[in-house]
Tab-separated table of C-alpha atoms in Angstrom:
chain	number	residue	atom	x	y	z
A	1	UNK	CA	-68.462	-63.018	-47.368
A	2	UNK	CA	-72.103	-63.267	-46.396
A	3	UNK	CA	-72.743	-66.474	-48.325
A	4	UNK	CA	-69.543	-68.192	-47.202
A	5	UNK	CA	-70.268	-67.477	-43.540
A	6	UNK	CA	-73.862	-68.649	-43.945
A	7	UNK	CA	-73.021	-71.886	-45.761
A	8	UNK	CA	-70.208	-72.811	-43.358
A	9	UNK	CA	-72.394	-71.995	-40.351
A	10	UNK	CA	-74.975	-74.519	-41.566
A	11	UNK	CA	-72.469	-77.352	-41.665
A	12	UNK	CA	-70.949	-76.397	-38.301
A	13	UNK	CA	-74.215	-75.921	-36.388
A	14	UNK	CA	-75.975	-78.850	-38.126
A	15	UNK	CA	-79.464	-77.693	-37.168
A	16	UNK	CA	-82.028	-79.758	-39.093
A	17	UNK	CA	-84.605	-78.292	-41.400
A	18	UNK	CA	-88.280	-78.315	-40.302
A	19	UNK	CA	-89.699	-81.810	-39.856
A	20	UNK	CA	-91.989	-83.059	-42.592
A	21	UNK	CA	-94.666	-83.867	-41.507
A	22	UNK	CA	-96.087	-81.626	-40.141
A	23	UNK	CA	-94.408	-79.159	-42.521
A	24	UNK	CA	-95.172	-79.644	-46.214
A	25	UNK	CA	-91.945	-79.127	-48.170
A	26	UNK	CA	-92.481	-77.530	-51.570
A	27	UNK	CA	-88.785	-77.494	-52.469
A	28	UNK	CA	-86.548	-80.561	-52.370
A	29	UNK	CA	-83.246	-79.600	-54.040
A	30	UNK	CA	-81.654	-78.238	-50.858
A	31	UNK	CA	-83.359	-80.666	-48.514
A	32	UNK	CA	-80.004	-82.374	-47.810
A	33	UNK	CA	-78.624	-79.132	-46.368
A	34	UNK	CA	-78.966	-78.047	-42.761
A	35	UNK	CA	-81.252	-75.154	-41.911
A	36	UNK	CA	-79.617	-72.603	-39.627
A	37	UNK	CA	-79.064	-69.881	-40.788
A	38	UNK	CA	-81.171	-69.309	-43.879
A	39	UNK	CA	-78.721	-68.206	-46.582
A	40	UNK	CA	-81.658	-66.977	-48.682
A	41	UNK	CA	-82.547	-64.614	-45.828
A	42	UNK	CA	-78.900	-63.616	-45.501
A	43	UNK	CA	-78.506	-62.916	-49.224
A	44	UNK	CA	-81.790	-61.034	-49.507
A	45	UNK	CA	-80.959	-58.825	-46.529
A	46	UNK	CA	-77.387	-58.191	-47.649
A	47	UNK	CA	-78.279	-57.450	-51.281
A	48	UNK	CA	-81.276	-55.212	-50.665
A	49	UNK	CA	-79.788	-53.142	-47.837
A	50	UNK	CA	-76.331	-52.920	-49.470
A	51	UNK	CA	-77.997	-51.616	-52.614
A	52	UNK	CA	-80.032	-49.142	-50.554
A	53	UNK	CA	-77.031	-47.891	-48.564
A	54	UNK	CA	-74.862	-47.578	-51.682
A	55	UNK	CA	-77.453	-45.613	-53.679
A	56	UNK	CA	-79.260	-43.468	-51.125
A	57	UNK	CA	-76.766	-40.609	-51.610
A	58	UNK	CA	-76.268	-41.207	-55.351
A	59	UNK	CA	-79.810	-40.941	-56.682
A	60	UNK	CA	-82.777	-38.729	-55.924
A	61	UNK	CA	-85.413	-40.892	-54.283
A	62	UNK	CA	-87.063	-40.578	-50.870
A	63	UNK	CA	-85.072	-42.206	-48.071
A	64	UNK	CA	-88.239	-43.756	-46.650
A	65	UNK	CA	-89.116	-45.302	-50.019
A	66	UNK	CA	-85.689	-46.907	-50.407
A	67	UNK	CA	-85.746	-48.240	-46.855
A	68	UNK	CA	-89.252	-49.648	-47.319
A	69	UNK	CA	-88.268	-51.315	-50.608
A	70	UNK	CA	-85.197	-52.976	-49.041
A	71	UNK	CA	-87.223	-54.134	-46.058
A	72	UNK	CA	-90.037	-55.434	-48.262
A	73	UNK	CA	-87.712	-57.389	-50.565
A	74	UNK	CA	-85.829	-59.090	-47.728
A	75	UNK	CA	-89.068	-59.808	-45.859
A	76	UNK	CA	-90.718	-61.425	-48.895
A	77	UNK	CA	-87.717	-63.712	-49.422
A	78	UNK	CA	-87.738	-64.679	-45.737
A	79	UNK	CA	-91.463	-65.439	-45.884
A	80	UNK	CA	-90.967	-67.530	-49.022
A	81	UNK	CA	-88.551	-69.788	-47.125
A	82	UNK	CA	-91.216	-70.390	-44.493
A	83	UNK	CA	-93.880	-70.990	-47.136
A	84	UNK	CA	-91.799	-73.591	-48.978
A	85	UNK	CA	-91.189	-75.410	-45.697
A	86	UNK	CA	-87.406	-75.109	-45.914
A	87	UNK	CA	-86.764	-73.017	-42.805
A	88	UNK	CA	-88.112	-72.201	-39.374
A	89	UNK	CA	-88.839	-68.669	-38.199
A	90	UNK	CA	-85.629	-68.808	-36.147
A	91	UNK	CA	-83.612	-69.774	-39.259
A	92	UNK	CA	-84.711	-66.715	-41.244
A	93	UNK	CA	-84.437	-64.317	-38.300
A	94	UNK	CA	-80.956	-65.654	-37.578
A	95	UNK	CA	-79.913	-65.260	-41.198
A	96	UNK	CA	-81.241	-61.704	-41.459
A	97	UNK	CA	-79.552	-60.693	-38.196
A	98	UNK	CA	-76.185	-62.144	-39.251
A	99	UNK	CA	-76.298	-60.129	-42.479
A	100	UNK	CA	-77.311	-57.006	-40.580
A	101	UNK	CA	-74.344	-57.386	-38.214
A	102	UNK	CA	-71.949	-57.962	-41.131
A	103	UNK	CA	-73.279	-54.859	-42.896
A	104	UNK	CA	-72.755	-52.728	-39.790
A	105	UNK	CA	-69.228	-54.074	-39.267
A	106	UNK	CA	-68.077	-53.835	-42.888
A	107	UNK	CA	-69.792	-50.622	-44.023
A	108	UNK	CA	-67.096	-48.277	-42.590
A	109	UNK	CA	-64.469	-50.185	-44.609
A	110	UNK	CA	-66.386	-50.309	-47.927
A	111	UNK	CA	-64.407	-47.528	-49.617
A	112	UNK	CA	-61.069	-48.874	-48.397
A	113	UNK	CA	-61.864	-52.417	-49.543
A	114	UNK	CA	-63.139	-51.130	-52.884
A	115	UNK	CA	-59.971	-49.083	-53.423
A	116	UNK	CA	-57.701	-52.033	-52.623
A	117	UNK	CA	-59.631	-54.422	-54.857
A	118	UNK	CA	-59.396	-52.017	-57.795
A	119	UNK	CA	-55.806	-50.803	-57.407
A	120	UNK	CA	-53.687	-53.289	-55.479
A	121	UNK	CA	-51.281	-55.341	-57.652
A	122	UNK	CA	-51.955	-58.282	-55.340
A	123	UNK	CA	-55.708	-58.238	-55.950
A	124	UNK	CA	-55.827	-60.995	-58.632
A	125	UNK	CA	-53.645	-63.353	-56.579
A	126	UNK	CA	-55.532	-62.793	-53.326
A	127	UNK	CA	-58.932	-62.936	-55.059
A	128	UNK	CA	-58.163	-66.390	-56.471
A	129	UNK	CA	-56.026	-68.017	-53.774
A	130	UNK	CA	-58.028	-67.072	-50.663
A	131	UNK	CA	-61.444	-68.356	-51.852
A	132	UNK	CA	-59.850	-71.462	-53.359
A	133	UNK	CA	-58.164	-72.311	-50.042
A	134	UNK	CA	-61.463	-71.717	-48.215
A	135	UNK	CA	-63.267	-74.099	-50.591
A	136	UNK	CA	-60.695	-76.851	-50.143
A	137	UNK	CA	-60.923	-76.479	-46.357
A	138	UNK	CA	-64.714	-76.501	-46.220
A	139	UNK	CA	-66.205	-78.367	-43.197
A	140	UNK	CA	-66.526	-82.100	-43.913
A	141	UNK	CA	-69.828	-83.940	-43.459
A	142	UNK	CA	-70.647	-87.632	-43.081
A	143	UNK	CA	-72.764	-87.456	-46.232
A	144	UNK	CA	-72.818	-85.379	-49.399
A	145	UNK	CA	-74.462	-81.975	-49.168
A	146	UNK	CA	-74.704	-79.408	-51.981
A	147	UNK	CA	-73.481	-76.645	-49.642
A	148	UNK	CA	-69.816	-77.069	-50.562
A	149	UNK	CA	-70.568	-77.064	-54.290
A	150	UNK	CA	-72.865	-74.038	-54.010
A	151	UNK	CA	-70.286	-72.187	-51.919
A	152	UNK	CA	-67.562	-72.956	-54.453
A	153	UNK	CA	-69.808	-71.665	-57.236
A	154	UNK	CA	-70.454	-68.415	-55.364
A	155	UNK	CA	-66.814	-67.831	-54.403
A	156	UNK	CA	-65.615	-68.728	-57.896
A	157	UNK	CA	-67.994	-66.260	-59.558
A	158	UNK	CA	-67.040	-63.557	-57.050
A	159	UNK	CA	-63.316	-64.216	-57.590
A	160	UNK	CA	-63.651	-63.977	-61.368
A	161	UNK	CA	-65.735	-60.800	-61.155
A	162	UNK	CA	-63.266	-59.193	-58.740
A	163	UNK	CA	-60.357	-59.913	-61.072
A	164	UNK	CA	-62.473	-58.562	-63.937
A	165	UNK	CA	-63.153	-55.288	-62.133
A	166	UNK	CA	-59.429	-54.999	-61.366
A	167	UNK	CA	-58.527	-55.561	-65.016
A	168	UNK	CA	-61.083	-52.989	-66.149
A	169	UNK	CA	-59.673	-50.437	-63.723
A	170	UNK	CA	-56.074	-51.142	-64.751
A	171	UNK	CA	-56.409	-51.316	-68.516
A	172	UNK	CA	-59.846	-50.178	-69.666
A	173	UNK	CA	-60.854	-47.245	-67.466
A	174	UNK	CA	-58.413	-44.778	-69.041
A	175	UNK	CA	-59.555	-45.733	-72.534
A	176	UNK	CA	-63.131	-44.732	-71.712
A	177	UNK	CA	-62.278	-41.413	-70.058
A	178	UNK	CA	-63.937	-38.582	-71.849
A	179	UNK	CA	-65.529	-40.835	-74.423
A	180	UNK	CA	-69.197	-40.461	-75.214
A	181	UNK	CA	-70.383	-43.754	-76.629
A	182	UNK	CA	-73.630	-43.489	-78.522
A	183	UNK	CA	-75.940	-46.483	-78.914
A	184	UNK	CA	-75.508	-48.253	-82.222
A	185	UNK	CA	-79.257	-48.593	-82.612
A	186	UNK	CA	-81.230	-45.688	-84.099
A	187	UNK	CA	-82.484	-43.192	-81.553
A	188	UNK	CA	-86.033	-43.986	-82.574
A	189	UNK	CA	-85.613	-47.612	-81.504
A	190	UNK	CA	-87.406	-48.707	-78.419
A	191	UNK	CA	-85.460	-48.569	-75.169
A	192	UNK	CA	-86.890	-51.952	-74.308
A	193	UNK	CA	-85.426	-53.486	-77.478
A	194	UNK	CA	-82.053	-51.912	-76.688
A	195	UNK	CA	-82.031	-53.262	-73.140
A	196	UNK	CA	-83.153	-56.722	-74.269
A	197	UNK	CA	-80.403	-56.795	-76.888
A	198	UNK	CA	-77.808	-56.044	-74.219
A	199	UNK	CA	-79.310	-58.594	-71.855
A	200	UNK	CA	-79.571	-61.506	-74.268
A	201	UNK	CA	-76.135	-60.839	-75.750
A	202	UNK	CA	-74.595	-60.944	-72.289
A	203	UNK	CA	-76.563	-64.002	-71.177
A	204	UNK	CA	-75.642	-65.908	-74.336
A	205	UNK	CA	-71.916	-65.234	-73.863
A	206	UNK	CA	-72.081	-66.170	-70.175
A	207	UNK	CA	-73.925	-69.427	-70.878
A	208	UNK	CA	-71.501	-70.346	-73.645
A	209	UNK	CA	-68.589	-69.657	-71.304
A	210	UNK	CA	-70.142	-71.835	-68.617
A	211	UNK	CA	-70.774	-74.714	-71.033
A	212	UNK	CA	-67.309	-74.538	-72.576
A	213	UNK	CA	-65.373	-74.294	-69.310
A	214	UNK	CA	-67.464	-76.967	-67.640
A	215	UNK	CA	-66.802	-79.362	-70.512
A	216	UNK	CA	-63.086	-78.612	-70.668
A	217	UNK	CA	-62.439	-78.752	-66.912
A	218	UNK	CA	-64.506	-81.909	-66.375
A	219	UNK	CA	-62.761	-83.498	-69.345
A	220	UNK	CA	-59.328	-82.739	-67.893
A	221	UNK	CA	-60.314	-83.900	-64.406
A	222	UNK	CA	-61.979	-87.021	-65.823
A	223	UNK	CA	-58.760	-87.894	-67.636
A	224	UNK	CA	-56.715	-87.176	-64.485
A	225	UNK	CA	-58.871	-89.204	-62.094
A	226	UNK	CA	-60.203	-91.753	-64.594
A	227	UNK	CA	-63.967	-91.234	-64.494
A	228	UNK	CA	-66.588	-90.545	-67.194
A	229	UNK	CA	-68.043	-87.018	-67.337
A	230	UNK	CA	-71.505	-88.344	-66.492
A	231	UNK	CA	-70.362	-89.970	-63.220
A	232	UNK	CA	-72.268	-87.899	-60.637
A	233	UNK	CA	-70.601	-89.562	-57.647
A	234	UNK	CA	-67.125	-88.803	-58.997
A	235	UNK	CA	-68.076	-85.185	-59.613
A	236	UNK	CA	-69.018	-84.848	-55.941
A	237	UNK	CA	-65.519	-85.728	-54.734
A	238	UNK	CA	-63.535	-82.871	-53.218
A	239	UNK	CA	-60.661	-83.107	-55.689
A	240	UNK	CA	-63.137	-82.865	-58.576
A	241	UNK	CA	-65.994	-80.671	-57.375
A	242	UNK	CA	-63.919	-77.766	-56.084
A	243	UNK	CA	-61.627	-77.203	-59.113
A	244	UNK	CA	-64.372	-77.909	-61.635
A	245	UNK	CA	-66.846	-75.459	-60.128
A	246	UNK	CA	-64.297	-72.845	-59.094
A	247	UNK	CA	-62.604	-72.643	-62.498
A	248	UNK	CA	-65.911	-72.763	-64.389
A	249	UNK	CA	-67.611	-69.986	-62.442
A	250	UNK	CA	-64.546	-67.801	-62.022
A	251	UNK	CA	-64.414	-67.764	-65.834
A	252	UNK	CA	-68.122	-66.885	-65.852
A	253	UNK	CA	-67.477	-63.967	-63.480
A	254	UNK	CA	-64.527	-62.785	-65.547
A	255	UNK	CA	-66.511	-63.043	-68.782
A	256	UNK	CA	-69.456	-61.112	-67.349
A	257	UNK	CA	-67.280	-58.214	-66.181
A	258	UNK	CA	-64.707	-58.006	-68.996
A	259	UNK	CA	-65.722	-59.809	-72.183
A	260	UNK	CA	-69.426	-58.920	-72.177
A	261	UNK	CA	-68.869	-55.140	-71.783
A	262	UNK	CA	-66.260	-55.254	-74.564
A	263	UNK	CA	-68.709	-57.096	-76.784
A	264	UNK	CA	-71.439	-54.572	-75.957
A	265	UNK	CA	-69.080	-51.762	-76.966
A	266	UNK	CA	-68.115	-53.550	-80.185
A	267	UNK	CA	-71.770	-54.052	-81.116
A	268	UNK	CA	-72.714	-50.488	-80.228
A	269	UNK	CA	-74.837	-51.543	-77.267
A	270	UNK	CA	-73.143	-49.342	-74.669
């Protein structure tokens, strides 16, 4: 929600990024995007303070320490956007404030939303259809900007992960009830080695999923619209970019939340 609102706001407001010169731009990939609001500031604020709010009553750590950590993380990201010359002070303040308002508005409904996403039979349909419709109806610009593609990537990954959580709750949760899964590695093994094994196994599966789905979907779309897979301009067209990125990253989200945990369990890495 945060990223979609931020990305769409950029292409509606159309506020330019800082002029260069006098600003020295250290990052060029997103230079074609507009500046207001800073989605990095929005994401950093939303992630850090959501994590803080969700864990402050779950784990034993000082409230002040958690608040300071969330504030420090979001502040450092905001400052990095100024340092790289990609945003003005107003851009990052605007982004942080938008996320803060969204957190305040949505926090009372967190439990209700979570319950619906995990239990409603309509969750998979809504989780796929709504973001896909939003991507197809993204604001149009006079020139190509990576905002639509990035937004589709984000919504696709979120859609796949949401469906994955729903599937886990429907079919896997009961199977794990009361089970005590012991690590397959010897107890004397280093915790660091155990964690790295989990991490690299998961990353490898996710990357393979991304490569496979990207190749398959682009191949199908290339056959449908008659363009070679290496044609960058063709891949930027609405009818190609949205399905290719949405399908690819929804599969990535689904793999990360369903297939990877199953593989971890199979390999004794739970």
